[in-house]
Short mmCIF file of C-alpha atoms and ligand atoms in Angstrom, two decimals:
data_model
loop_
_atom_site.label_atom_id
_atom_site.label_comp_id
_atom_site.label_asym_id
_atom_site.label_seq_id
_atom_site.Cartn_x
_atom_site.Cartn_y
_atom_site.Cartn_z
CA UNK U 1 -39.20 -5.21 -8.05
CA UNK U 2 -38.98 -2.89 -4.80
CA UNK U 3 -35.57 -4.53 -3.68
CA UNK U 4 -34.10 -4.17 -6.90
CA UNK U 5 -34.81 -0.35 -6.84
CA UNK U 6 -33.19 -0.05 -3.53
CA UNK U 7 -30.24 -1.52 -4.50
CA UNK U 8 -30.02 0.43 -7.92
CA UNK U 9 -30.29 3.90 -5.57
CA UNK U 10 -27.64 2.45 -2.93
CA UNK U 11 -25.19 1.88 -5.82
CA UNK U 12 -25.94 5.31 -7.47
CA UNK U 13 -25.29 7.21 -3.80
CA UNK U 14 -22.11 4.93 -3.38
CA UNK U 15 -21.06 6.19 -6.61
CA UNK U 16 -22.02 9.68 -6.26
CA UNK U 17 -20.67 10.06 -2.77
CA UNK U 18 -17.38 12.18 -2.94
CA UNK U 19 -15.49 9.49 -0.36
CA UNK U 20 -16.53 6.57 -2.43
CA UNK U 21 -12.86 5.51 -2.36
CA UNK U 22 -12.26 5.38 1.58
CA UNK U 23 -14.00 4.94 4.68
CA UNK U 24 -17.30 6.65 5.07
CA UNK U 25 -16.62 8.67 8.61
CA UNK U 26 -19.37 8.75 11.30
CA UNK U 27 -21.04 12.36 11.81
CA UNK U 28 -21.90 12.37 15.31
CA UNK U 29 -20.61 14.69 18.00
CA UNK U 30 -18.83 13.92 21.05
CA UNK U 31 -15.51 12.78 22.19
CA UNK U 32 -13.52 9.58 22.20
CA UNK U 33 -11.76 9.24 25.48
CA UNK U 34 -8.14 7.33 25.54
CA UNK U 35 -7.06 6.11 28.76
CA UNK U 36 -3.56 4.37 29.19
CA UNK U 37 -3.56 1.81 31.78
CA UNK U 38 0.32 1.52 32.78
CA UNK U 39 2.59 0.32 35.52
CA UNK U 40 2.93 3.66 37.23
CA UNK U 41 0.31 6.64 37.22
CA UNK U 42 1.46 9.62 35.53
CA UNK U 43 4.64 8.19 33.81
CA UNK U 44 5.33 6.44 30.71
CA UNK U 45 6.92 3.41 31.59
CA UNK U 46 8.52 0.57 29.91
CA UNK U 47 6.13 -2.22 30.09
CA UNK U 48 3.31 0.32 29.21
CA UNK U 49 1.12 -1.07 26.37
CA UNK U 50 -2.89 -1.34 27.54
CA UNK U 51 -4.76 1.31 26.25
CA UNK U 52 -8.79 1.77 27.04
CA UNK U 53 -10.72 3.45 24.44
CA UNK U 54 -14.67 4.87 25.27
CA UNK U 55 -16.83 5.98 22.14
CA UNK U 56 -19.33 8.89 22.41
CA UNK U 57 -22.09 5.99 22.48
CA UNK U 58 -20.54 4.33 25.30
CA UNK U 59 -18.65 1.23 23.63
CA UNK U 60 -15.48 0.64 25.74
CA UNK U 61 -12.38 -1.35 23.93
CA UNK U 62 -9.37 -2.52 25.70
CA UNK U 63 -6.37 -3.00 23.37
CA UNK U 64 -3.11 -5.35 24.33
CA UNK U 65 -3.43 -5.58 28.12
CA UNK U 66 0.02 -6.88 28.43
CA UNK U 67 1.56 -6.91 31.72
CA UNK U 68 -0.10 -3.66 33.75
CA UNK U 69 -3.52 -4.83 34.27
CA UNK U 70 -5.81 -7.75 34.94
CA UNK U 71 -9.01 -8.53 35.64
CA UNK U 72 -8.94 -7.88 39.31
CA UNK U 73 -7.82 -4.10 38.17
CA UNK U 74 -10.17 -1.18 39.12
CA UNK U 75 -9.35 0.73 36.20
CA UNK U 76 -11.04 -1.10 34.12
CA UNK U 77 -14.44 -0.94 34.82
CA UNK U 78 -16.82 -2.42 31.81
CA UNK U 79 -14.89 -3.82 28.82
CA UNK U 80 -17.01 -4.69 25.96
CA UNK U 81 -14.33 -5.28 23.14
CA UNK U 82 -10.62 -6.34 23.28
CA UNK U 83 -8.35 -6.48 21.08
CA UNK U 84 -5.32 -8.19 20.71
CA UNK U 85 -2.78 -7.37 17.99
CA UNK U 86 -0.21 -10.46 18.70
CA UNK U 87 0.36 -13.17 21.04
CA UNK U 88 3.72 -12.17 22.43
CA UNK U 89 4.20 -12.17 25.89
CA UNK U 90 4.38 -8.08 26.63
CA UNK U 91 0.84 -7.93 24.75
CA UNK U 92 -1.36 -11.02 25.76
CA UNK U 93 0.08 -10.65 29.22
CA UNK U 94 1.90 -13.55 31.01
CA UNK U 95 2.74 -12.39 34.10
CA UNK U 96 0.27 -10.46 36.57
CA UNK U 97 0.77 -6.57 37.55
CA UNK U 98 2.34 -5.70 40.80
CA UNK U 99 0.44 -2.18 41.08
CA UNK U 100 3.04 0.58 41.90
CA UNK U 101 5.57 -2.31 42.13
CA UNK U 102 9.28 -1.91 40.85
CA UNK U 103 10.18 1.10 39.13
CA UNK U 104 8.90 2.97 35.87
CA UNK U 105 12.59 1.89 34.32
CA UNK U 106 12.10 -1.88 35.92
CA UNK U 107 8.17 -2.50 36.77
CA UNK U 108 8.00 -5.66 39.38
CA UNK U 109 6.63 -9.31 37.72
CA UNK U 110 3.87 -10.70 39.15
CA UNK U 111 2.88 -13.97 39.21
CA UNK U 112 2.61 -15.96 36.20
CA UNK U 113 -0.86 -15.98 34.78
CA UNK U 114 -1.08 -19.50 32.59
CA UNK U 115 -4.10 -18.21 31.01
CA UNK U 116 -2.83 -14.80 29.96
CA UNK U 117 -4.01 -11.33 31.02
CA UNK U 118 -5.95 -11.01 28.01
CA UNK U 119 -8.06 -14.30 28.47
CA UNK U 120 -8.66 -13.85 32.38
CA UNK U 121 -9.98 -10.02 31.69
CA UNK U 122 -12.05 -11.26 28.48
CA UNK U 123 -13.84 -14.01 30.64
CA UNK U 124 -14.41 -11.75 33.92
CA UNK U 125 -15.95 -8.94 31.38
CA UNK U 126 -17.63 -10.72 28.88
CA UNK U 127 -15.95 -9.23 26.34
CA UNK U 128 -15.97 -9.82 22.60
CA UNK U 129 -12.45 -11.10 21.64
CA UNK U 130 -11.38 -9.75 18.03
CA UNK U 131 -7.68 -11.41 17.18
CA UNK U 132 -5.97 -11.90 14.05
CA UNK U 133 -4.40 -14.97 12.46
CA UNK U 134 -5.21 -18.09 14.48
CA UNK U 135 -5.59 -16.75 17.81
CA UNK U 136 -9.41 -16.59 18.44
CA UNK U 137 -9.39 -20.02 18.38
CA UNK U 138 -6.69 -20.42 21.06
CA UNK U 139 -8.22 -17.68 22.94
CA UNK U 140 -11.33 -19.39 23.12
CA UNK U 141 -9.61 -22.44 24.70
CA UNK U 142 -7.95 -19.68 27.31
CA UNK U 143 -11.11 -18.42 27.89
CA UNK U 144 -12.69 -21.89 28.40
CA UNK U 145 -9.80 -23.02 30.92
CA UNK U 146 -11.48 -20.21 33.08
CA UNK U 147 -14.92 -20.08 32.58
CA UNK U 148 -15.29 -24.33 31.96
CA UNK U 149 -17.03 -24.00 28.96
CA UNK U 150 -15.87 -22.42 25.53
CA UNK U 151 -17.10 -18.95 24.19
CA UNK U 152 -19.52 -18.25 21.33
CA UNK U 153 -18.45 -16.62 18.21
CA UNK U 154 -19.39 -13.01 18.08
CA UNK U 155 -22.24 -12.10 16.22
CA UNK U 156 -21.82 -10.69 12.94
CA UNK U 157 -25.32 -8.96 11.50
CA UNK U 158 -25.83 -7.25 8.50
CA UNK U 159 -23.46 -5.99 5.98
CA UNK U 160 -21.36 -4.05 8.74
CA UNK U 161 -20.94 -7.28 10.66
CA UNK U 162 -22.63 -5.87 13.95
CA UNK U 163 -22.36 -7.22 17.30
CA UNK U 164 -24.12 -5.74 20.31
CA UNK U 165 -22.32 -4.79 23.33
CA UNK U 166 -22.59 -5.37 26.48
CA UNK U 167 -22.48 -8.73 25.94
CA UNK U 168 -23.85 -11.59 28.66
CA UNK U 169 -20.93 -13.83 28.00
CA UNK U 170 -17.42 -13.56 26.13
CA UNK U 171 -17.70 -14.35 22.36
CA UNK U 172 -14.69 -14.52 20.25
CA UNK U 173 -13.95 -13.64 16.42
CA UNK U 174 -11.18 -13.71 13.97
CA UNK U 175 -10.06 -10.01 12.57
CA UNK U 176 -8.32 -10.23 9.58
CA UNK U 177 -6.70 -7.44 6.87
CA UNK U 178 -9.54 -6.42 4.81
CA UNK U 179 -12.21 -7.46 7.06
CA UNK U 180 -14.09 -5.13 9.83
CA UNK U 181 -16.69 -5.52 12.42
CA UNK U 182 -18.67 -3.33 14.01
CA UNK U 183 -19.36 -2.55 17.93
CA UNK U 184 -22.88 -1.32 18.96
CA UNK U 185 -24.02 -0.22 22.28
CA UNK U 186 -27.45 -1.26 22.81
CA UNK U 187 -29.69 0.74 20.43
CA UNK U 188 -27.59 3.42 19.27
CA UNK U 189 -28.09 4.10 15.55
CA UNK U 190 -24.26 3.47 14.77
CA UNK U 191 -21.33 1.67 16.05
CA UNK U 192 -17.51 1.53 16.33
CA UNK U 193 -15.83 0.01 13.42
CA UNK U 194 -13.01 -2.17 13.93
CA UNK U 195 -10.52 -3.15 10.75
CA UNK U 196 -7.74 -5.42 11.19
CA UNK U 197 -4.51 -4.00 9.00
CA UNK U 198 -1.15 -5.71 7.96
CA UNK U 199 1.76 -5.54 10.48
CA UNK U 200 5.35 -7.00 9.93
CA UNK U 201 6.69 -8.77 12.64
CA UNK U 202 5.69 -12.33 14.32
CA UNK U 203 3.33 -14.10 15.92
CA UNK U 204 4.48 -16.90 18.20
CA UNK U 205 2.67 -18.07 21.28
CA UNK U 206 4.78 -17.94 24.15
CA UNK U 207 5.62 -21.76 24.87
CA UNK U 208 4.43 -20.96 29.02
CA UNK U 209 1.28 -20.18 27.48
CA UNK U 210 0.58 -23.25 25.42
CA UNK U 211 -1.63 -26.03 27.19
CA UNK U 212 -0.31 -29.52 27.55
CA UNK U 213 1.28 -31.43 25.71
CA UNK U 214 3.02 -27.92 25.06
CA UNK U 215 5.71 -27.19 22.20
CA UNK U 216 9.00 -28.70 21.43
CA UNK U 217 11.98 -27.10 23.33
CA UNK U 218 13.37 -23.51 22.11
CA UNK U 219 9.88 -23.59 19.76
CA UNK U 220 6.71 -21.33 20.05
CA UNK U 221 2.92 -22.02 19.38
CA UNK U 222 1.78 -21.20 15.86
CA UNK U 223 -0.39 -17.91 16.10
CA UNK U 224 -0.77 -17.09 12.62
CA UNK U 225 -0.62 -13.59 11.63
CA UNK U 226 -0.20 -10.18 13.45
CA UNK U 227 -1.73 -7.26 12.96
CA UNK U 228 -2.51 -3.89 13.58
CA UNK U 229 -6.36 -2.18 14.08
CA UNK U 230 -7.71 0.77 12.77
CA UNK U 231 -10.75 1.83 14.74
CA UNK U 232 -13.33 4.62 13.47
CA UNK U 233 -15.29 5.98 16.14
CA UNK U 234 -18.87 7.29 15.96
CA UNK U 235 -17.29 10.96 16.24
CA UNK U 236 -15.47 10.43 13.11
CA UNK U 237 -11.95 9.61 14.79
CA UNK U 238 -10.01 7.32 13.02
CA UNK U 239 -7.17 5.64 14.97
CA UNK U 240 -4.79 3.39 13.60
CA UNK U 241 -2.77 1.19 16.04
CA UNK U 242 0.14 -0.16 14.61
CA UNK U 243 0.88 -3.34 16.85
CA UNK U 244 4.30 -3.99 16.67
CA UNK U 245 5.85 -4.01 13.31
CA UNK U 246 8.50 -2.10 10.85
CA UNK U 247 7.61 -0.16 8.11
CA UNK U 248 5.94 -1.33 5.60
CA UNK U 249 4.71 0.61 2.02
CA UNK U 250 0.97 0.06 2.31
CA UNK U 251 1.08 2.35 5.52
CA UNK U 252 0.55 4.94 2.70
CA UNK U 253 -1.15 3.26 0.04
CA UNK U 254 -3.90 1.40 1.94
CA UNK U 255 -3.80 2.74 5.76
CA UNK U 256 -3.34 6.49 5.03
CA UNK U 257 -5.27 6.63 1.64
CA UNK U 258 -8.25 4.27 2.57
CA UNK U 259 -8.39 4.44 6.20
CA UNK U 260 -7.47 8.06 6.59
CA UNK U 261 -6.49 7.91 10.24
CA UNK U 262 -6.22 11.17 12.24
CA UNK U 263 -4.75 9.66 15.43
CA UNK U 264 -1.93 7.07 14.93
CA UNK U 265 -0.57 4.90 17.99
CA UNK U 266 2.84 3.61 17.19
CA UNK U 267 4.91 0.90 19.11
CA UNK U 268 7.86 2.23 19.05
CA UNK U 269 11.29 0.71 20.77
CA UNK U 270 13.71 0.27 18.36
CA UNK U 271 15.07 -3.70 18.18
CA UNK U 272 11.60 -5.51 17.44
CA UNK U 273 9.37 -2.43 16.17
CA UNK U 274 9.65 0.86 14.38
CA UNK U 275 12.85 3.18 16.05
CA UNK U 276 11.98 6.66 16.48
CA UNK U 277 13.76 7.44 12.75
CA UNK U 278 11.38 5.13 11.23
CA UNK U 279 8.31 5.98 13.35
CA UNK U 280 8.99 9.55 12.46
CA UNK U 281 9.31 8.79 8.60
CA UNK U 282 5.87 7.09 9.39
CA UNK U 283 3.77 9.84 10.47
CA UNK U 284 5.76 12.50 8.22
CA UNK U 285 5.69 10.89 5.12
CA UNK U 286 3.39 8.15 4.89
CA UNK U 287 0.30 8.51 7.58
CA UNK U 288 0.33 12.32 8.37
CA UNK U 289 -1.84 11.98 11.41
CA UNK U 290 -3.24 15.04 13.49
CA UNK U 291 -1.75 13.43 16.47
CA UNK U 292 0.67 10.75 17.37
CA UNK U 293 0.86 9.07 20.66
CA UNK U 294 4.03 6.98 20.70
CA UNK U 295 3.62 3.61 22.92
CA UNK U 296 5.27 0.33 23.81
CA UNK U 297 8.52 2.26 24.11
CA UNK U 298 10.29 -0.07 26.56
CA UNK U 299 12.03 2.76 28.29
CA UNK U 300 11.05 5.25 31.11
CA UNK U 301 10.01 7.99 28.85
CA UNK U 302 8.80 10.20 31.48
CA UNK U 303 9.48 11.67 35.12
CA UNK U 304 6.84 13.08 36.84
CA UNK U 305 4.85 13.10 33.79
CA UNK U 306 7.22 15.44 31.35
CA UNK U 307 9.54 13.55 28.75
CA UNK U 308 13.05 12.89 30.21
CA UNK U 309 15.93 14.17 27.73
CA UNK U 310 17.70 11.33 25.94
CA UNK U 311 14.95 9.19 25.72
CA UNK U 312 13.46 7.60 22.39
CA UNK U 313 10.38 9.40 23.18
CA UNK U 314 12.45 12.85 23.62
CA UNK U 315 14.36 12.30 19.98
CA UNK U 316 10.68 11.19 18.54
CA UNK U 317 9.12 14.34 19.64
CA UNK U 318 11.95 16.67 18.74
CA UNK U 319 11.75 15.25 15.30
CA UNK U 320 7.72 14.83 14.40
CA UNK U 321 6.40 18.01 16.60
CA UNK U 322 6.39 20.05 13.47
CA UNK U 323 4.54 17.53 11.65
CA UNK U 324 2.15 16.34 14.07
CA UNK U 325 0.81 16.71 17.67
CA UNK U 326 2.63 14.46 19.68
CA UNK U 327 0.61 13.51 23.11
CA UNK U 328 2.63 11.33 25.66
CA UNK U 329 0.22 8.50 26.84
CA UNK U 330 1.05 8.42 30.57
CA UNK U 331 -0.77 5.86 32.48
CA UNK U 332 -4.50 6.70 34.16
CA UNK U 333 -4.71 10.58 32.26
CA UNK U 334 -7.77 10.10 30.09
CA UNK U 335 -7.35 12.16 26.89
CA UNK U 336 -10.23 13.38 24.86
CA UNK U 337 -10.18 13.15 20.96
CA UNK U 338 -12.95 15.27 18.49
CA UNK U 339 -13.65 14.16 15.20
CA UNK U 340 -10.69 15.31 13.44
CA UNK U 341 -8.17 13.44 15.87
CA UNK U 342 -7.32 17.08 18.10
CA UNK U 343 -6.70 16.35 21.48
CA UNK U 344 -8.84 18.42 23.41
CA UNK U 345 -7.28 20.25 26.52
CA UNK U 346 -3.92 18.79 25.75
CA UNK U 347 -2.23 21.80 25.05
ZN1 LIG W 401 5.67 -8.61 19.50
ZN1 LIG W 402 5.76 -5.89 21.45
#
């Protein structure tokens, strides 16, 4: 009887809550730190994809390491959770970085990493790996190649699918649109909720990263569906990481109306993802966040940390700045965001 009464009370509270049609945001204070880990310090460069997030409770999340960071990189520190939007080489990381090598427009390419930078980082950091489609099984195999044994499945406790960090060994889990998991730092009352959302792109595993017996010439491995992510931090910040994608209507109907992101990181490189015009439409008319950080720009976007004229990022910020704060994710510079999506000290 007592359990039934509690259930009734909970259901009544859910229906009375003014935000019952959307995600209920966290209430705690503090700032979320976001650090881009690119190829050249102080600049936004061609290969830059990796972002490191740190929640006020200490949960640290690495998103799409790509070719600019591997497990030997001292910038990483602790990594508790790793997110992979899709398996393309520039996101999973098929070659190791050459710190400071080459130029911002054409960074140097290091040695091939047959297990991927993503998997070697996860193996070294005992990270919880969340990935869409069929990638969690694929990444388990890659982590097993490094460590000699397959990682366990990540825990999914309670109704919030909670796993605690730091872990003592890597784990892997699928995260598909509609689902979410919560990373909780040892004993914290709340955790960081990570949801997968749709992206429109593709998710072939590069043939060079497929283990024996490999793929037929010209084909890539099956990776299932690509994804974006929505991360709801404990201070209330909601970050939408688009992954590689084009425009789709559910950016407005589901991502904006249900998840209500206040910070958006669009992948904006024009031939295979949103271009500046499409990204502007998304920000202005579909998602309407407080702040936007254009990433994956496939160009030397900055010089001395300032936007270069005539670049995609320049065009984007001219189009967008009346509608959202544009923060350029230059490498190694940590930005801090409050619960409303405002970048503190950025202006
Ligand atoms: Zn891609
Ligand atoms: Zn890409």
